[in-house]
PDB file of C-alpha atoms in Angstrom:
ATOM      1  CA  UNK G  11    -110.552  61.581 243.706  1.00 55.00           C
ATOM      2  CA  UNK G  12    -112.123  59.970 246.612  1.00 57.00           C
ATOM      3  CA  UNK G  13    -109.691  57.249 246.909  1.00 59.00           C
ATOM      4  CA  UNK G  14    -106.713  59.963 246.670  1.00 61.00           C
ATOM      5  CA  UNK G  15    -108.640  61.819 249.412  1.00 56.00           C
ATOM      6  CA  UNK G  16    -108.955  59.115 251.471  1.00 61.00           C
ATOM      7  CA  UNK G  17    -105.068  58.202 251.024  1.00 58.00           C
ATOM      8  CA  UNK G  18    -104.374  61.583 252.166  1.00 62.00           C
ATOM      9  CA  UNK G  19    -106.522  61.330 255.333  1.00 61.00           C
ATOM     10  CA  UNK G  20    -105.271  57.859 256.337  1.00 67.00           C
ATOM     11  CA  UNK G  21    -101.817  59.516 255.878  1.00 67.00           C
ATOM     12  CA  UNK G  22    -102.756  62.365 258.146  1.00 65.00           C
ATOM     13  CA  UNK G  23    -103.984  59.835 260.706  1.00 68.00           C
ATOM     14  CA  UNK G  24    -101.019  57.723 260.455  1.00 72.00           C
ATOM     15  CA  UNK G  25     -98.754  60.938 260.919  1.00 66.00           C
ATOM     16  CA  UNK G  26    -100.710  62.067 263.609  1.00 68.00           C
ATOM     17  CA  UNK G  27    -100.640  58.762 265.570  1.00 73.00           C
ATOM     18  CA  UNK G  28     -96.825  58.841 264.797  1.00 68.00           C
ATOM     19  CA  UNK G  29     -96.751  62.303 266.611  1.00 72.00           C
ATOM     20  CA  UNK G  30     -98.738  61.505 269.346  1.00 68.00           C
ATOM     21  CA  UNK G  31     -96.577  58.241 269.851  1.00 70.00           C
ATOM     22  CA  UNK G  32     -93.640  60.186 269.967  1.00 74.00           C
ATOM     23  CA  UNK G  33     -94.785  62.845 272.163  1.00 71.00           C
ATOM     24  CA  UNK G  34     -95.699  59.970 274.509  1.00 75.00           C
ATOM     25  CA  UNK G  35     -92.350  58.524 274.315  1.00 76.00           C
ATOM     26  CA  UNK G  36     -90.767  61.971 275.076  1.00 71.00           C
ATOM     27  CA  UNK G  37     -93.059  62.456 278.090  1.00 74.00           C
ATOM     28  CA  UNK G  38     -92.043  58.941 279.272  1.00 72.00           C
ATOM     29  CA  UNK G  39     -88.195  59.757 278.953  1.00 74.00           C
ATOM     30  CA  UNK G  40     -89.078  63.081 280.531  1.00 70.00           C
ATOM     31  CA  UNK G  41     -90.861  61.272 283.620  1.00 71.00           C
ATOM     32  CA  UNK G  42     -87.910  58.806 283.659  1.00 70.00           C
ATOM     33  CA  UNK G  43     -85.383  61.705 283.807  1.00 69.00           C
ATOM     34  CA  UNK G  44     -87.201  63.322 286.457  1.00 63.00           C
ATOM     35  CA  UNK G  45     -87.456  60.001 288.483  1.00 64.00           C
ATOM     36  CA  UNK G  46     -83.726  59.313 288.010  1.00 67.00           C
ATOM     37  CA  UNK G  47     -82.854  63.194 289.492  1.00 73.00           C
ATOM     38  CA  UNK G  48     -85.160  62.403 292.275  1.00 75.00           C
ATOM     39  CA  UNK G  49     -83.468  59.413 293.176  1.00 73.00           C
ATOM     40  CA  UNK G  50     -80.131  60.744 292.691  1.00 77.00           C
ATOM     41  CA  UNK G  51     -81.164  63.487 295.205  1.00 77.00           C
ATOM     42  CA  UNK G  52     -82.727  60.931 297.778  1.00 77.00           C
ATOM     43  CA  UNK G  53     -79.514  58.978 297.456  1.00 75.00           C
ATOM     44  CA  UNK G  54     -77.349  62.305 298.051  1.00 76.00           C
ATOM     45  CA  UNK G  55     -79.548  63.234 301.162  1.00 81.00           C
ATOM     46  CA  UNK G  56     -79.264  59.917 302.581  1.00 77.00           C
ATOM     47  CA  UNK G  57     -75.691  59.763 302.000  1.00 75.00           C
ATOM     48  CA  UNK G  58     -75.211  63.301 303.449  1.00 73.00           C
ATOM     49  CA  UNK G  59     -77.173  62.222 306.751  1.00 76.00           C
ATOM     50  CA  UNK G  60     -75.376  59.120 307.138  1.00 64.00           C
ATOM     51  CA  UNK G  61     -72.146  61.429 306.852  1.00 61.00           C
ATOM     52  CA  UNK G  62     -73.605  63.763 309.444  1.00 63.00           C
ATOM     53  CA  UNK G  63     -74.565  61.079 311.976  1.00 63.00           C
ATOM     54  CA  UNK G  64     -71.198  59.284 311.537  1.00 53.00           C
ATOM     55  CA  UNK G  65     -69.387  62.714 312.226  1.00 57.00           C
ATOM     56  CA  UNK G  66     -71.367  63.492 315.252  1.00 59.00           C
ATOM     57  CA  UNK G  67     -71.065  59.922 316.880  1.00 58.00           C
ATOM     58  CA  UNK G  68     -67.053  60.094 316.115  1.00 57.00           C
ATOM     59  CA  UNK G  69     -67.028  63.775 317.426  1.00 56.00           C
ATOM     60  CA  UNK G  70     -69.213  63.543 320.581  1.00 57.00           C
ATOM     61  CA  UNK G  71     -68.658  59.844 321.441  1.00 59.00           C
ATOM     62  CA  UNK G  72     -65.745  58.400 319.348  1.00 65.00           C
ATOM     63  CA  UNK G  73     -63.034  60.701 320.330  1.00 83.00           C
ATOM     64  CA  UNK G  74     -59.980  58.615 321.272  1.00 88.00           C
ATOM     65  CA  UNK G  75     -57.654  59.277 324.294  1.00 92.00           C
ATOM     66  CA  UNK G  76     -54.936  56.878 325.262  1.00 93.00           C
ATOM     67  CA  UNK G  77     -54.237  56.392 328.726  1.00 95.00           C
ATOM     68  CA  UNK G  78     -50.598  57.047 329.882  1.00 92.00           C
ATOM     69  CA  UNK G  79     -49.237  55.406 332.945  1.00 94.00           C
ATOM     70  CA  UNK G  80     -50.872  53.280 335.858  1.00 95.00           C
ATOM     71  CA  UNK G  81     -52.550  55.943 337.975  1.00 95.00           C
ATOM     72  CA  UNK G  82     -56.014  54.513 337.093  1.00 95.00           C
ATOM     73  CA  UNK G  83     -54.975  51.192 337.851  1.00 92.00           C
ATOM     74  CA  UNK G  84     -57.280  48.897 338.202  1.00 90.00           C
ATOM     75  CA  UNK G  85     -59.632  50.261 335.956  1.00 92.00           C
ATOM     76  CA  UNK G  86     -57.461  51.319 333.155  1.00 94.00           C
ATOM     77  CA  UNK G  87     -53.886  50.077 332.531  1.00 94.00           C
ATOM     78  CA  UNK G  88     -51.232  51.711 330.647  1.00 95.00           C
ATOM     79  CA  UNK G  89     -51.818  52.259 326.887  1.00 94.00           C
ATOM     80  CA  UNK G  90     -55.616  51.558 327.440  1.00 95.00           C
ATOM     81  CA  UNK G  91     -57.313  53.719 324.856  1.00 94.00           C
ATOM     82  CA  UNK G  92     -60.811  55.226 325.700  1.00 94.00           C
ATOM     83  CA  UNK G  93     -63.957  56.586 323.849  1.00 92.00           C
ATOM     84  CA  UNK G  94     -64.820  60.079 325.378  1.00 93.00           C
ATOM     85  CA  UNK G  95     -68.251  61.221 325.425  1.00 91.00           C
ATOM     86  CA  UNK G  96     -67.949  65.027 324.841  1.00 88.00           C
ATOM     87  CA  UNK G  97     -71.604  66.025 325.301  1.00 88.00           C
ATOM     88  CA  UNK G  98     -72.625  64.427 328.308  1.00 89.00           C
ATOM     89  CA  UNK G  99     -71.872  67.197 330.574  1.00 92.00           C
ATOM     90  CA  UNK G 100     -73.817  69.722 328.171  1.00 88.00           C
ATOM     91  CA  UNK G 101     -76.914  67.882 329.586  1.00 87.00           C
ATOM     92  CA  UNK G 102     -75.672  67.328 332.957  1.00 91.00           C
ATOM     93  CA  UNK G 103     -73.008  68.388 335.586  1.00 94.00           C
ATOM     94  CA  UNK G 104     -70.018  66.230 336.282  1.00 96.00           C
ATOM     95  CA  UNK G 105     -70.724  64.033 339.363  1.00 96.00           C
ATOM     96  CA  UNK G 106     -68.533  62.176 342.074  1.00 96.00           C
ATOM     97  CA  UNK G 107     -66.765  59.307 340.746  1.00 94.00           C
ATOM     98  CA  UNK G 108     -67.058  60.202 337.130  1.00 96.00           C
ATOM     99  CA  UNK G 109     -63.940  59.472 335.182  1.00 97.00           C
ATOM    100  CA  UNK G 110     -63.136  62.662 333.148  1.00 97.00           C
ATOM    101  CA  UNK G 111     -60.287  63.485 330.725  1.00 96.00           C
ATOM    102  CA  UNK G 112     -58.978  66.985 331.092  1.00 96.00           C
ATOM    103  CA  UNK G 113     -55.739  68.980 330.193  1.00 93.00           C
ATOM    104  CA  UNK G 114     -54.395  70.367 333.574  1.00 90.00           C
ATOM    105  CA  UNK G 115     -54.740  74.191 333.586  1.00 86.00           C
ATOM    106  CA  UNK G 116     -56.118  74.029 330.274  1.00 77.00           C
ATOM    107  CA  UNK G 117     -52.737  73.601 328.891  1.00 80.00           C
ATOM    108  CA  UNK G 118     -53.105  72.866 324.952  1.00 81.00           C
ATOM    109  CA  UNK G 119     -49.458  71.482 325.003  1.00 80.00           C
ATOM    110  CA  UNK G 120     -50.225  68.858 327.970  1.00 83.00           C
ATOM    111  CA  UNK G 121     -51.092  65.297 327.397  1.00 89.00           C
ATOM    112  CA  UNK G 122     -54.642  64.474 328.394  1.00 93.00           C
ATOM    113  CA  UNK G 123     -55.036  63.177 332.055  1.00 96.00           C
ATOM    114  CA  UNK G 124     -57.624  60.625 333.107  1.00 97.00           C
ATOM    115  CA  UNK G 125     -58.798  60.953 336.779  1.00 97.00           C
ATOM    116  CA  UNK G 126     -61.746  60.255 338.957  1.00 96.00           C
ATOM    117  CA  UNK G 127     -63.904  63.154 340.440  1.00 97.00           C
ATOM    118  CA  UNK G 128     -63.560  63.098 344.115  1.00 97.00           C
ATOM    119  CA  UNK G 129     -64.323  66.482 345.471  1.00 98.00           C
ATOM    120  CA  UNK G 130     -67.595  68.804 343.817  1.00 98.00           C
ATOM    121  CA  UNK G 131     -67.684  72.553 343.086  1.00 98.00           C
ATOM    122  CA  UNK G 132     -68.233  74.357 346.523  1.00 97.00           C
ATOM    123  CA  UNK G 133     -66.946  71.546 348.893  1.00 98.00           C
ATOM    124  CA  UNK G 134     -63.971  71.415 351.177  1.00 98.00           C
ATOM    125  CA  UNK G 135     -61.680  68.413 350.678  1.00 98.00           C
ATOM    126  CA  UNK G 136     -58.845  67.494 352.749  1.00 98.00           C
ATOM    127  CA  UNK G 137     -56.729  64.304 353.089  1.00 97.00           C
ATOM    128  CA  UNK G 138     -55.930  63.117 356.780  1.00 96.00           C
ATOM    129  CA  UNK G 139     -54.044  60.127 357.706  1.00 93.00           C
ATOM    130  CA  UNK G 140     -54.554  58.634 354.290  1.00 92.00           C
ATOM    131  CA  UNK G 141     -58.401  59.260 354.221  1.00 94.00           C
ATOM    132  CA  UNK G 142     -60.504  61.769 352.048  1.00 96.00           C
ATOM    133  CA  UNK G 143     -62.920  63.912 353.955  1.00 97.00           C
ATOM    134  CA  UNK G 144     -65.562  66.006 352.084  1.00 97.00           C
ATOM    135  CA  UNK G 145     -66.789  68.976 354.328  1.00 97.00           C
ATOM    136  CA  UNK G 146     -65.313  67.277 357.280  1.00 96.00           C
ATOM    137  CA  UNK G 147     -66.780  63.835 356.808  1.00 96.00           C
ATOM    138  CA  UNK G 148     -64.696  60.706 355.666  1.00 95.00           C
ATOM    139  CA  UNK G 149     -65.363  59.755 352.165  1.00 94.00           C
ATOM    140  CA  UNK G 150     -66.638  56.377 351.520  1.00 90.00           C
ATOM    141  CA  UNK G 151     -64.679  54.633 349.236  1.00 87.00           C
ATOM    142  CA  UNK G 152     -64.022  51.382 347.124  1.00 78.00           C
ATOM    143  CA  UNK G 153     -61.322  49.199 348.520  1.00 70.00           C
ATOM    144  CA  UNK G 154     -59.845  49.046 345.052  1.00 74.00           C
ATOM    145  CA  UNK G 155     -58.261  52.459 345.603  1.00 82.00           C
ATOM    146  CA  UNK G 156     -54.990  52.290 347.054  1.00 80.00           C
ATOM    147  CA  UNK G 157     -54.004  54.159 350.366  1.00 82.00           C
ATOM    148  CA  UNK G 158     -52.710  57.787 349.966  1.00 92.00           C
ATOM    149  CA  UNK G 159     -49.376  58.452 351.693  1.00 92.00           C
ATOM    150  CA  UNK G 160     -48.584  61.784 350.264  1.00 94.00           C
ATOM    151  CA  UNK G 161     -51.639  64.272 350.679  1.00 96.00           C
ATOM    152  CA  UNK G 162     -49.863  67.238 348.714  1.00 96.00           C
ATOM    153  CA  UNK G 163     -51.761  70.407 348.983  1.00 97.00           C
ATOM    154  CA  UNK G 164     -55.024  68.541 350.498  1.00 97.00           C
ATOM    155  CA  UNK G 165     -53.127  67.984 353.862  1.00 96.00           C
ATOM    156  CA  UNK G 166     -54.638  71.409 354.463  1.00 96.00           C
ATOM    157  CA  UNK G 167     -58.471  72.011 353.719  1.00 97.00           C
ATOM    158  CA  UNK G 168     -58.912  72.857 350.126  1.00 97.00           C
ATOM    159  CA  UNK G 169     -62.144  75.238 349.438  1.00 97.00           C
ATOM    160  CA  UNK G 170     -63.351  74.210 345.648  1.00 98.00           C
ATOM    161  CA  UNK G 171     -64.742  77.165 343.677  1.00 97.00           C
ATOM    162  CA  UNK G 172     -68.136  76.956 342.144  1.00 96.00           C
ATOM    163  CA  UNK G 173     -66.598  75.802 338.828  1.00 96.00           C
ATOM    164  CA  UNK G 174     -63.651  73.358 340.178  1.00 97.00           C
ATOM    165  CA  UNK G 175     -63.551  69.669 340.833  1.00 98.00           C
ATOM    166  CA  UNK G 176     -60.835  67.849 342.900  1.00 98.00           C
ATOM    167  CA  UNK G 177     -59.574  64.570 341.072  1.00 98.00           C
ATOM    168  CA  UNK G 178     -57.494  61.806 342.067  1.00 97.00           C
ATOM    169  CA  UNK G 179     -56.307  58.690 340.362  1.00 95.00           C
ATOM    170  CA  UNK G 180     -57.410  55.303 341.624  1.00 94.00           C
ATOM    171  CA  UNK G 181     -53.763  54.216 342.323  1.00 94.00           C
ATOM    172  CA  UNK G 182     -52.854  56.912 344.547  1.00 93.00           C
ATOM    173  CA  UNK G 183     -49.308  55.780 345.065  1.00 92.00           C
ATOM    174  CA  UNK G 184     -48.767  56.428 341.321  1.00 92.00           C
ATOM    175  CA  UNK G 185     -51.186  59.358 340.294  1.00 95.00           C
ATOM    176  CA  UNK G 186     -49.908  62.991 339.322  1.00 95.00           C
ATOM    177  CA  UNK G 187     -53.593  64.669 340.328  1.00 96.00           C
ATOM    178  CA  UNK G 188     -54.998  67.554 342.263  1.00 97.00           C
ATOM    179  CA  UNK G 189     -53.116  66.772 345.258  1.00 97.00           C
ATOM    180  CA  UNK G 190     -50.046  68.556 342.988  1.00 96.00           C
ATOM    181  CA  UNK G 191     -49.786  72.022 342.892  1.00 94.00           C
ATOM    182  CA  UNK G 192     -48.836  71.716 339.108  1.00 92.00           C
ATOM    183  CA  UNK G 193     -52.144  70.036 338.579  1.00 95.00           C
ATOM    184  CA  UNK G 194     -54.510  71.527 341.268  1.00 95.00           C
ATOM    185  CA  UNK G 195     -58.186  71.637 340.977  1.00 97.00           C
ATOM    186  CA  UNK G 196     -59.952  71.220 337.726  1.00 97.00           C
ATOM    187  CA  UNK G 197     -62.074  73.788 336.090  1.00 96.00           C
ATOM    188  CA  UNK G 198     -65.400  72.855 334.352  1.00 95.00           C
ATOM    189  CA  UNK G 199     -64.041  74.317 331.175  1.00 93.00           C
ATOM    190  CA  UNK G 200     -60.811  72.293 331.223  1.00 95.00           C
ATOM    191  CA  UNK G 201     -62.955  68.743 331.398  1.00 95.00           C
ATOM    192  CA  UNK G 202     -62.746  67.378 327.783  1.00 93.00           C
ATOM    193  CA  UNK G 203     -65.164  64.788 328.415  1.00 94.00           C
ATOM    194  CA  UNK G 204     -66.276  61.886 330.329  1.00 95.00           C
ATOM    195  CA  UNK G 205     -64.222  58.487 329.485  1.00 94.00           C
ATOM    196  CA  UNK G 206     -66.877  55.523 329.233  1.00 90.00           C
ATOM    197  CA  UNK G 207     -65.521  52.653 326.755  1.00 90.00           C
ATOM    198  CA  UNK G 208     -62.061  51.079 326.588  1.00 92.00           C
ATOM    199  CA  UNK G 209     -61.786  50.166 322.916  1.00 89.00           C
ATOM    200  CA  UNK G 210     -58.089  48.779 323.022  1.00 89.00           C
ATOM    201  CA  UNK G 211     -56.822  46.370 323.429  1.00 92.00           C
ATOM    202  CA  UNK G 212     -59.525  44.202 322.902  1.00 88.00           C
ATOM    203  CA  UNK G 213     -58.762  42.062 325.944  1.00 89.00           C
ATOM    204  CA  UNK G 214     -60.104  45.187 327.926  1.00 88.00           C
ATOM    205  CA  UNK G 215     -62.711  46.028 325.413  1.00 88.00           C
ATOM    206  CA  UNK G 216     -65.997  47.375 327.425  1.00 88.00           C
ATOM    207  CA  UNK G 217     -67.388  50.154 329.474  1.00 89.00           C
ATOM    208  CA  UNK G 218     -65.224  51.583 332.259  1.00 85.00           C
ATOM    209  CA  UNK G 219     -65.436  49.184 335.411  1.00 77.00           C
ATOM    210  CA  UNK G 220     -66.717  50.816 338.411  1.00 70.00           C
ATOM    211  CA  UNK G 221     -64.314  51.014 340.949  1.00 64.00           C
TER     212      UNK G 221
END
């Protein structure tokens, strides 16, 4: 009788041990599944963050615009592809000598123009005998820019509004810019961004040269 009772007790203890072992294994599996899900979520969040950063970099710093023509020679050659910084002017105003990208008169069907800012909002611009005057004083410019043989509408003083910029190409003998009535002054809202890096061809790769 005692032997039978002992056998039953031993069997109960063995079953209890097996049950505890099964419970421990189940808990381990649940912990592993929880870790797996946390790992998957962490991985997914990292991928999402990387994609977001890549999108921001491409959208704000990686917009590519191709330069057409030789109006910005020697800074840019025909066919050079530049990256455009689209957020720089959210934090600061366009400055004189910045090379900007814009569409004349905000015409969405037009190609992008790449020119250099010469006149700032509120200033008076005039071209006399091939020289640029700002508020009646001659503007000091680099020797790399060509002479101006056609002042266009800037032959008379041009008063810039509070949101307007006067732009010229560095190669003034072959540039369609603010001297032409169909381009005129560039409004702040028409500026797409600041050209800052030449990415193609590789022989021209690097930051935009200063004039």
